[in-house]
């Protein structure tokens, strides 16, 4: 024990001398001897503390406190140690300070206790965190163990709670901002939702409300208490806003209690008062506590809601009154505010309180009272949204408030743009009546809507129920009486209305308005209950009531309408009537009757602008369209009137909308459908116009009141639409039906005449030339009927001239031209001098008119008279347009083209007069076009026409005209093409190519541009390219183009001759043959092209028509020879005879074929007097010789046949095909000598032409028949070589394959069947996609797949995929050996034997 004490003294001495290591050593010696020695731990902690060994020192002090908790020495050491560590161990510091303070409290040492606490708080504030500082401040609160001991020496709890509250507020604000910043960047995050969630998390865990309450409880300063009461309410309110619905109940009770307490103590905190006012749920504003409202106005005079309340309470509509004894002087001064001042104050306050439900509710009722229904609707809708938001925020349903606002909205909708908004208003009323079936306002509103919908019984029921609730309501009683009257019981209604009049007192504007309404309705009842003219004219009857109504209310519009009707229909005072109607429509756009009468009056005057104003005002009123489900009919005339105005202004898109609205409201309105169709027609929407006019016709036919004469316009317009669509037949039928009912409608007759002409031109374009002439004849018939009225009309004469021109373009039907009718038409109202126009140039005048109907040898041809008639008609058109320079320019232009047409058609008929005389039409055309240019120099078509007619007369003038035309319009492909043609004629091919290319780029579908390019290709010797261009031009051209058909047919025939593979293809022959047939209808005098058509027909097997055509050509050539006796006529005759012989041979008429062949040979025998061209002569003779030889062969005249073939052989210079024919005839003649000659001829032919398939195969057949093994082997070798060569046709490949198979079957060596199969498989290998090889394989083998493959390839080889014909397909089907395929074979080619043999 003595050693322990000595060591303690040594440690104490070492500490005093600052020998801290020695102190540590001595303390440890003591602890080694006595581990529970308190002082040793204290000395050790102090020594270690001085040596800055904080952790070891702290452990020593802590051990000391465990040994003796009530001694201050160790705790003081700990406090001193923690203070030196600058906030590293503040939590331990807190515990040490509290314990040390408690020890000082035990020894009643207040000074040291306070010193420790104060020092600790200051230290933590400086070095600690916000939470640590808040924890340190809690030592100063009443909950602390030393609070009572230090009370009065430390700050009051209120002050401490304020400091803690500030820390918590800052902490929560920082956390909210931090979390919002982090979470708002997440995918799909919305800032509002994120903010709400974060606030909910923070506020639900917040201790602020308890802190606020503690401040309130401990504070002795009323101002501070009120401040924190406000904060408490605000925090609770903010928490309420973010809580879920289930959590809101308790919090809402807390908020309401806090707000109510503030109001009770009259604390002027706006939120508390607003909660009290805004959260009150009641049906009427009379339920509010007037005292609270007055105090709110006093406390918050500058708030928007306060202004609204102040203005509302001073207004005449307020169920509450603001006491004059109010505490504020301002309110006393405002006790006598005027209505305008109230409205201004309410409006100003409303603008400042955009989120107040109460302000919106008051404003809505105010607007409803002022009959500002549109504003009331807007305010009520926003108020409903605000109620919904308030209900979501507070958890209250606000049903009574919502019902009240809904009543305002429904009442406003009932009157705003009535009856447009009635469905919505009705739904709102119904929703309220389901909950509150006796609510008076809802009953009245529903009754008014039903009254407007003309459902008077139901309306009366609702109004009666409302009267039960409010029996003294004169307005409701008036409406009920009005329903009785409108239901047809005017007498009973009149009695009720008179009782209402007795009950009403005109004390203010509203009661005066009601009196005016009652007087007007009494007048209506009198008017309808006494419908006689005398009763209505009585000024003491209904008229007096209407006048009294106006006197009671000078702005009551319906009374003015009734007065206007009285003045218009009974007083014959149109001026007063118009004034009344104008006044009515100015006061109310709902006065539809007044508006209609006024609009009709303006329309009669042609004042369409005023019609537009009146009709648009009615449309904007909303009265025109009935509500869905309403019995009331809509009003369509305002839309129809707008449509008429817009049609007159050419605003077709708007007129369509107007007429569509009119037709929807009145689907049976005939005139609305006609107007709609006309609008569609003028805007280019022809399909829609067709449907509209058809609907109008249907309506007009179904309604008996519509006379046929009234329906004609719809038929006429429908015909116009059909005409625009190109449906000329329907248009013509429509015009003719109109003329049945309206025969004197000259405009319809002209339209019919023009449509007939347009149909004729359209038929020319489509290739229906006979039909086009029929249209032209009908047009002339129609013109004959209207010439008396239209003799001075340009369109009449243009149509007549066009009809004549149509006939000239279908010359095959020119005999049908009614020259007599045309002459009669031209003679109507005639001054013969009109025909003398440019007579000195074209020689077509009054003399030509007299020759139109003459018949005889010396009279002009029908075509000539047709063209002359067209020229004469155009001359009359020029005189008909004397007063219009532009129309006269067009007339000269039309005359110029008629002159040019005469030049084109009659030039070849006037050969005897020479070219100079024939060009008179061309000169006349040039003069006409010049005159047209003089009248209208800016017309590009006129310059183009001048360029055309001067192409040969003056190329420079022509080029200038074309360039000028392009300057005026460079997008015309026709002009570019004409310019290119001029360049071709001048041999400038590069410029021509550029012009044609420009035309093609301008309009790729303009055929003549491609035709010109083809002619250019021909000139450049590119025949293939020319053929492609001509084909394309023909495909895109209309059927009226002669040149396109000519060049296409010639090019195609040349291509067929140069390409043997396609020479027998039907697909390549049909289209040019059709073109030539059309050409024959247009220009039957062109013998060369008719001859070309026969050559095409011969290639497709149409021999009968070919013979007939050739016979007629022969007659024409004979007639030509009789006139000219030219060598060319003999040459033509010889060629035609040869062609006839060939066709007769194909028809098996051998004797006639031989006779015509002899004729052709005789005519071509003389080289000097026959065919001039040696090549043509050689071809002609060769054809005749071969035809004659074959004819004699089939007639059995072998000697004559051999003679013919030998002559052909000499003529053709041993042509291989001729050699083959001669060899066959010699072989058929018989005799060893002749057969030897045949062999020799074939051997020589094969030697000269080793690749000629026909010669080799024929030689092989002869060798096979002779059994000449050596020749067979040679022929087989040659055939094998030919088989693999390119350029072999399918027919040649088949012949080679069949012959090689036959040689293998009949010929030589062993294994004959294998050799046959080998040849057949080689054939398949060379042409696997052709059916002939597979067909042979099916025939020589037992395999069924061969027949199936033959059938598969055959179905793909038929047109358009190939050239397999019907017999070939029949053979393939028959080769399968199946009965069903044999039936199909017979179906495809019943004339072929293969199909029938398949049934065996």
Tab-separated table of C-alpha atoms in Angstrom, residues 347-637:
chain	number	residue	atom	x	y	z
A	347	UNK	CA	-64.150	42.554	-61.417
A	348	UNK	CA	-60.938	44.042	-60.032
A	349	UNK	CA	-60.946	41.651	-57.091
A	350	UNK	CA	-61.747	38.676	-59.300
A	351	UNK	CA	-58.705	39.358	-61.482
A	352	UNK	CA	-56.530	39.301	-58.345
A	353	UNK	CA	-58.000	36.063	-56.937
A	354	UNK	CA	-57.521	33.578	-59.735
A	355	UNK	CA	-57.437	30.572	-57.373
A	356	UNK	CA	-60.372	31.439	-55.111
A	357	UNK	CA	-63.426	29.201	-55.409
A	358	UNK	CA	-65.582	31.708	-53.521
A	359	UNK	CA	-64.537	34.578	-55.797
A	360	UNK	CA	-65.351	32.524	-58.901
A	361	UNK	CA	-68.661	31.465	-57.425
A	362	UNK	CA	-69.649	35.061	-56.677
A	363	UNK	CA	-68.409	36.266	-60.074
A	364	UNK	CA	-70.366	33.553	-61.864
A	365	UNK	CA	-73.587	34.512	-60.084
A	366	UNK	CA	-72.929	38.164	-60.799
A	367	UNK	CA	-72.410	37.525	-64.529
A	368	UNK	CA	-75.531	35.357	-64.583
A	369	UNK	CA	-77.521	38.151	-62.972
A	370	UNK	CA	-76.163	40.622	-65.538
A	371	UNK	CA	-77.049	38.126	-68.333
A	372	UNK	CA	-73.415	38.025	-69.436
A	373	UNK	CA	-73.828	34.361	-70.175
A	374	UNK	CA	-70.601	33.740	-72.055
A	375	UNK	CA	-68.516	35.216	-69.235
A	376	UNK	CA	-70.595	33.306	-66.694
A	377	UNK	CA	-69.915	30.047	-68.548
A	378	UNK	CA	-66.169	30.669	-68.588
A	379	UNK	CA	-66.063	31.592	-64.900
A	380	UNK	CA	-68.253	28.661	-63.853
A	381	UNK	CA	-66.151	26.172	-65.787
A	382	UNK	CA	-62.993	27.456	-64.122
A	383	UNK	CA	-64.754	27.426	-60.746
A	384	UNK	CA	-65.636	23.743	-61.204
A	385	UNK	CA	-61.992	22.997	-61.902
A	386	UNK	CA	-60.968	24.926	-58.798
A	387	UNK	CA	-63.501	23.004	-56.671
A	388	UNK	CA	-62.077	19.753	-57.966
A	389	UNK	CA	-58.561	20.897	-57.107
A	390	UNK	CA	-59.682	22.057	-53.648
A	391	UNK	CA	-61.407	18.742	-53.002
A	392	UNK	CA	-58.260	16.850	-53.966
A	393	UNK	CA	-56.149	19.095	-51.734
A	394	UNK	CA	-58.389	19.072	-48.649
A	395	UNK	CA	-60.168	15.758	-48.921
A	396	UNK	CA	-63.582	17.464	-48.694
A	397	UNK	CA	-66.192	16.753	-51.378
A	398	UNK	CA	-67.655	20.312	-51.547
A	399	UNK	CA	-70.816	18.833	-53.050
A	400	UNK	CA	-73.100	21.755	-52.184
A	401	UNK	CA	-70.578	24.245	-53.508
A	402	UNK	CA	-70.155	22.224	-56.694
A	403	UNK	CA	-73.923	22.025	-57.142
A	404	UNK	CA	-74.262	25.763	-56.735
A	405	UNK	CA	-71.565	26.437	-59.334
A	406	UNK	CA	-73.081	23.784	-61.614
A	407	UNK	CA	-76.425	25.580	-61.408
A	408	UNK	CA	-74.711	28.793	-62.496
A	409	UNK	CA	-73.004	26.965	-65.388
A	410	UNK	CA	-76.173	25.177	-66.493
A	411	UNK	CA	-78.259	28.347	-66.269
A	412	UNK	CA	-75.702	30.227	-68.355
A	413	UNK	CA	-75.527	27.458	-70.931
A	414	UNK	CA	-79.314	27.457	-71.131
A	415	UNK	CA	-79.260	31.010	-72.465
A	416	UNK	CA	-75.813	31.213	-74.116
A	417	UNK	CA	-76.074	30.435	-77.846
A	418	UNK	CA	-79.363	28.688	-77.233
A	419	UNK	CA	-80.041	25.899	-78.092
A	420	UNK	CA	-76.492	24.932	-78.989
A	421	UNK	CA	-75.474	24.271	-75.386
A	422	UNK	CA	-78.755	22.773	-74.197
A	423	UNK	CA	-77.556	19.132	-74.210
A	424	UNK	CA	-74.710	19.980	-71.848
A	425	UNK	CA	-76.969	22.094	-69.641
A	426	UNK	CA	-79.568	19.325	-69.536
A	427	UNK	CA	-76.945	16.805	-68.409
A	428	UNK	CA	-75.847	19.177	-65.635
A	429	UNK	CA	-79.422	19.704	-64.436
A	430	UNK	CA	-80.081	15.966	-64.480
A	431	UNK	CA	-76.974	15.241	-62.445
A	432	UNK	CA	-78.165	17.681	-59.745
A	433	UNK	CA	-81.787	16.516	-59.767
A	434	UNK	CA	-80.703	12.939	-59.158
A	435	UNK	CA	-79.326	14.090	-55.796
A	436	UNK	CA	-81.665	16.996	-55.114
A	437	UNK	CA	-84.926	16.372	-56.972
A	438	UNK	CA	-86.616	19.455	-55.511
A	439	UNK	CA	-83.922	22.025	-56.239
A	440	UNK	CA	-85.859	24.932	-57.703
A	441	UNK	CA	-83.153	26.330	-59.972
A	442	UNK	CA	-82.568	22.923	-61.594
A	443	UNK	CA	-86.298	22.410	-62.132
A	444	UNK	CA	-86.673	25.827	-63.750
A	445	UNK	CA	-83.634	25.341	-65.981
A	446	UNK	CA	-84.809	21.927	-67.167
A	447	UNK	CA	-88.244	23.355	-67.878
A	448	UNK	CA	-86.777	26.171	-69.979
A	449	UNK	CA	-84.697	23.729	-72.015
A	450	UNK	CA	-87.686	21.469	-72.668
A	451	UNK	CA	-89.684	24.561	-73.629
A	452	UNK	CA	-87.030	25.498	-76.179
A	453	UNK	CA	-87.068	21.926	-77.515
A	454	UNK	CA	-90.843	22.254	-77.956
A	455	UNK	CA	-91.525	19.471	-75.462
A	456	UNK	CA	-94.149	21.576	-73.732
A	457	UNK	CA	-95.808	18.872	-71.619
A	458	UNK	CA	-92.547	17.890	-69.959
A	459	UNK	CA	-91.525	21.515	-69.607
A	460	UNK	CA	-94.817	22.352	-67.913
A	461	UNK	CA	-94.334	19.446	-65.490
A	462	UNK	CA	-90.924	20.728	-64.372
A	463	UNK	CA	-92.078	24.327	-64.118
A	464	UNK	CA	-95.117	23.281	-62.066
A	465	UNK	CA	-92.846	21.430	-59.657
A	466	UNK	CA	-90.703	24.547	-59.385
A	467	UNK	CA	-93.803	26.645	-58.671
A	468	UNK	CA	-94.682	24.275	-55.850
A	469	UNK	CA	-91.352	25.141	-54.229
A	470	UNK	CA	-91.622	28.857	-55.061
A	471	UNK	CA	-95.290	29.790	-55.672
A	472	UNK	CA	-94.632	33.559	-55.755
A	473	UNK	CA	-92.071	33.425	-58.556
A	474	UNK	CA	-93.795	35.383	-61.328
A	475	UNK	CA	-91.116	34.486	-63.890
A	476	UNK	CA	-91.666	30.768	-63.393
A	477	UNK	CA	-95.415	31.255	-63.524
A	478	UNK	CA	-95.027	33.189	-66.768
A	479	UNK	CA	-92.948	30.420	-68.326
A	480	UNK	CA	-95.499	27.808	-67.283
A	481	UNK	CA	-98.297	29.848	-68.858
A	482	UNK	CA	-96.221	30.279	-72.017
A	483	UNK	CA	-95.783	26.504	-72.253
A	484	UNK	CA	-99.550	26.105	-72.042
A	485	UNK	CA	-99.942	28.599	-74.880
A	486	UNK	CA	-97.240	27.080	-77.056
A	487	UNK	CA	-98.838	23.688	-76.573
A	488	UNK	CA	-101.817	25.048	-78.540
A	489	UNK	CA	-104.054	26.186	-75.668
A	490	UNK	CA	-103.723	29.923	-76.294
A	491	UNK	CA	-106.898	30.796	-74.359
A	492	UNK	CA	-105.750	29.145	-71.134
A	493	UNK	CA	-102.257	30.502	-71.626
A	494	UNK	CA	-103.668	33.979	-72.116
A	495	UNK	CA	-105.545	33.794	-68.788
A	496	UNK	CA	-102.449	32.678	-66.924
A	497	UNK	CA	-100.319	35.368	-68.526
A	498	UNK	CA	-102.835	38.077	-67.633
A	499	UNK	CA	-102.747	36.907	-64.018
A	500	UNK	CA	-98.949	37.122	-64.151
A	501	UNK	CA	-99.292	40.664	-65.516
A	502	UNK	CA	-101.483	41.587	-62.547
A	503	UNK	CA	-98.904	40.152	-60.135
A	504	UNK	CA	-95.911	41.894	-61.651
A	505	UNK	CA	-94.862	45.370	-60.578
A	506	UNK	CA	-92.462	47.405	-62.662
A	507	UNK	CA	-90.302	48.702	-59.814
A	508	UNK	CA	-86.891	48.251	-61.460
A	509	UNK	CA	-85.292	47.293	-64.750
A	510	UNK	CA	-85.666	43.582	-64.188
A	511	UNK	CA	-89.346	43.758	-63.349
A	512	UNK	CA	-89.921	46.060	-66.323
A	513	UNK	CA	-88.225	43.507	-68.568
A	514	UNK	CA	-90.497	40.810	-67.151
A	515	UNK	CA	-93.546	42.980	-67.790
A	516	UNK	CA	-92.467	43.523	-71.409
A	517	UNK	CA	-92.053	39.763	-71.832
A	518	UNK	CA	-95.531	39.087	-70.399
A	519	UNK	CA	-97.135	41.736	-72.626
A	520	UNK	CA	-95.420	40.313	-75.690
A	521	UNK	CA	-96.595	36.799	-74.899
A	522	UNK	CA	-100.132	38.047	-74.296
A	523	UNK	CA	-99.932	39.631	-77.735
A	524	UNK	CA	-98.785	36.353	-79.279
A	525	UNK	CA	-101.667	34.516	-77.644
A	526	UNK	CA	-104.135	37.067	-79.006
A	527	UNK	CA	-102.481	36.898	-82.433
A	528	UNK	CA	-102.788	33.107	-82.652
A	529	UNK	CA	-106.167	32.754	-80.953
A	530	UNK	CA	-107.738	35.167	-83.476
A	531	UNK	CA	-106.056	34.356	-86.804
A	532	UNK	CA	-108.491	36.280	-88.988
A	533	UNK	CA	-107.105	39.195	-90.968
A	534	UNK	CA	-109.532	41.655	-89.374
A	535	UNK	CA	-108.603	40.552	-85.859
A	536	UNK	CA	-104.928	40.841	-86.552
A	537	UNK	CA	-105.337	44.257	-88.143
A	538	UNK	CA	-107.162	45.464	-85.037
A	539	UNK	CA	-104.869	47.980	-83.344
A	540	UNK	CA	-106.515	47.286	-79.995
A	541	UNK	CA	-105.667	43.597	-80.126
A	542	UNK	CA	-102.291	41.931	-80.380
A	543	UNK	CA	-100.756	45.041	-81.931
A	544	UNK	CA	-101.526	47.062	-78.781
A	545	UNK	CA	-99.811	44.436	-76.602
A	546	UNK	CA	-96.726	44.402	-78.821
A	547	UNK	CA	-96.546	48.158	-78.684
A	548	UNK	CA	-96.995	48.136	-74.903
A	549	UNK	CA	-94.210	45.571	-74.630
A	550	UNK	CA	-91.874	47.875	-76.555
A	551	UNK	CA	-92.898	50.778	-74.344
A	552	UNK	CA	-92.131	48.734	-71.225
A	553	UNK	CA	-88.738	47.695	-72.565
A	554	UNK	CA	-87.364	49.542	-75.567
A	555	UNK	CA	-84.740	46.796	-76.033
A	556	UNK	CA	-87.113	43.833	-76.164
A	557	UNK	CA	-86.397	42.350	-79.620
A	558	UNK	CA	-89.290	39.834	-80.076
A	559	UNK	CA	-91.864	42.632	-79.828
A	560	UNK	CA	-90.150	44.474	-82.690
A	561	UNK	CA	-90.288	41.299	-84.804
A	562	UNK	CA	-94.017	40.942	-84.200
A	563	UNK	CA	-94.588	44.601	-84.980
A	564	UNK	CA	-92.591	44.191	-88.191
A	565	UNK	CA	-94.751	41.237	-89.231
A	566	UNK	CA	-97.853	43.326	-88.483
A	567	UNK	CA	-96.637	46.257	-90.574
A	568	UNK	CA	-95.450	44.019	-93.424
A	569	UNK	CA	-98.406	41.641	-93.723
A	570	UNK	CA	-101.367	43.668	-92.472
A	571	UNK	CA	-100.585	47.382	-92.414
A	572	UNK	CA	-98.788	47.406	-95.800
A	573	UNK	CA	-96.135	49.655	-94.340
A	574	UNK	CA	-92.914	48.152	-95.704
A	575	UNK	CA	-90.751	50.973	-94.455
A	576	UNK	CA	-91.841	50.584	-90.825
A	577	UNK	CA	-91.660	46.825	-91.148
A	578	UNK	CA	-88.041	47.007	-92.273
A	579	UNK	CA	-87.170	49.370	-89.432
A	580	UNK	CA	-88.768	46.994	-86.939
A	581	UNK	CA	-86.928	44.002	-88.370
A	582	UNK	CA	-83.639	45.892	-88.332
A	583	UNK	CA	-84.191	46.937	-84.735
A	584	UNK	CA	-85.039	43.373	-83.741
A	585	UNK	CA	-81.941	41.875	-85.334
A	586	UNK	CA	-79.761	44.638	-83.867
A	587	UNK	CA	-81.061	43.883	-80.385
A	588	UNK	CA	-80.970	40.088	-80.634
A	589	UNK	CA	-79.477	37.747	-83.183
A	590	UNK	CA	-82.012	35.151	-82.053
A	591	UNK	CA	-84.833	36.883	-83.948
A	592	UNK	CA	-84.676	34.469	-86.842
A	593	UNK	CA	-87.987	35.495	-88.401
A	594	UNK	CA	-86.960	39.142	-88.546
A	595	UNK	CA	-83.558	38.213	-89.923
A	596	UNK	CA	-85.060	36.038	-92.663
A	597	UNK	CA	-87.466	38.708	-93.812
A	598	UNK	CA	-84.718	41.292	-93.729
A	599	UNK	CA	-82.315	39.039	-95.660
A	600	UNK	CA	-84.942	38.364	-98.341
A	601	UNK	CA	-85.545	42.104	-98.713
A	602	UNK	CA	-81.814	42.766	-99.119
A	603	UNK	CA	-81.515	39.868	-101.580
A	604	UNK	CA	-84.356	41.282	-103.691
A	605	UNK	CA	-82.357	44.500	-103.875
A	606	UNK	CA	-79.164	42.641	-104.746
A	607	UNK	CA	-77.389	43.945	-101.640
A	608	UNK	CA	-75.469	40.742	-100.912
A	609	UNK	CA	-73.136	42.309	-98.356
A	610	UNK	CA	-76.066	43.045	-96.046
A	611	UNK	CA	-77.466	39.564	-96.674
A	612	UNK	CA	-74.114	38.214	-95.542
A	613	UNK	CA	-74.143	40.335	-92.378
A	614	UNK	CA	-77.676	39.308	-91.405
A	615	UNK	CA	-77.217	35.597	-92.146
A	616	UNK	CA	-73.862	35.437	-90.357
A	617	UNK	CA	-75.358	37.133	-87.302
A	618	UNK	CA	-78.093	34.512	-87.133
A	619	UNK	CA	-75.578	31.690	-87.544
A	620	UNK	CA	-73.402	33.088	-84.757
A	621	UNK	CA	-76.414	33.235	-82.446
A	622	UNK	CA	-76.507	29.432	-82.201
A	623	UNK	CA	-80.254	29.306	-82.880
A	624	UNK	CA	-79.996	27.631	-86.246
A	625	UNK	CA	-78.909	24.187	-85.094
A	626	UNK	CA	-81.269	22.326	-82.738
A	627	UNK	CA	-79.864	20.461	-79.789
A	628	UNK	CA	-79.523	16.680	-80.177
A	629	UNK	CA	-82.786	14.996	-79.207
A	630	UNK	CA	-84.771	18.192	-79.612
A	631	UNK	CA	-88.136	18.135	-81.355
A	632	UNK	CA	-87.442	21.582	-82.738
A	633	UNK	CA	-86.438	21.753	-86.366
A	634	UNK	CA	-83.240	23.429	-87.408
A	635	UNK	CA	-83.055	26.572	-89.502
A	636	UNK	CA	-81.162	26.187	-92.756
A	637	UNK	CA	-81.865	29.433	-94.585
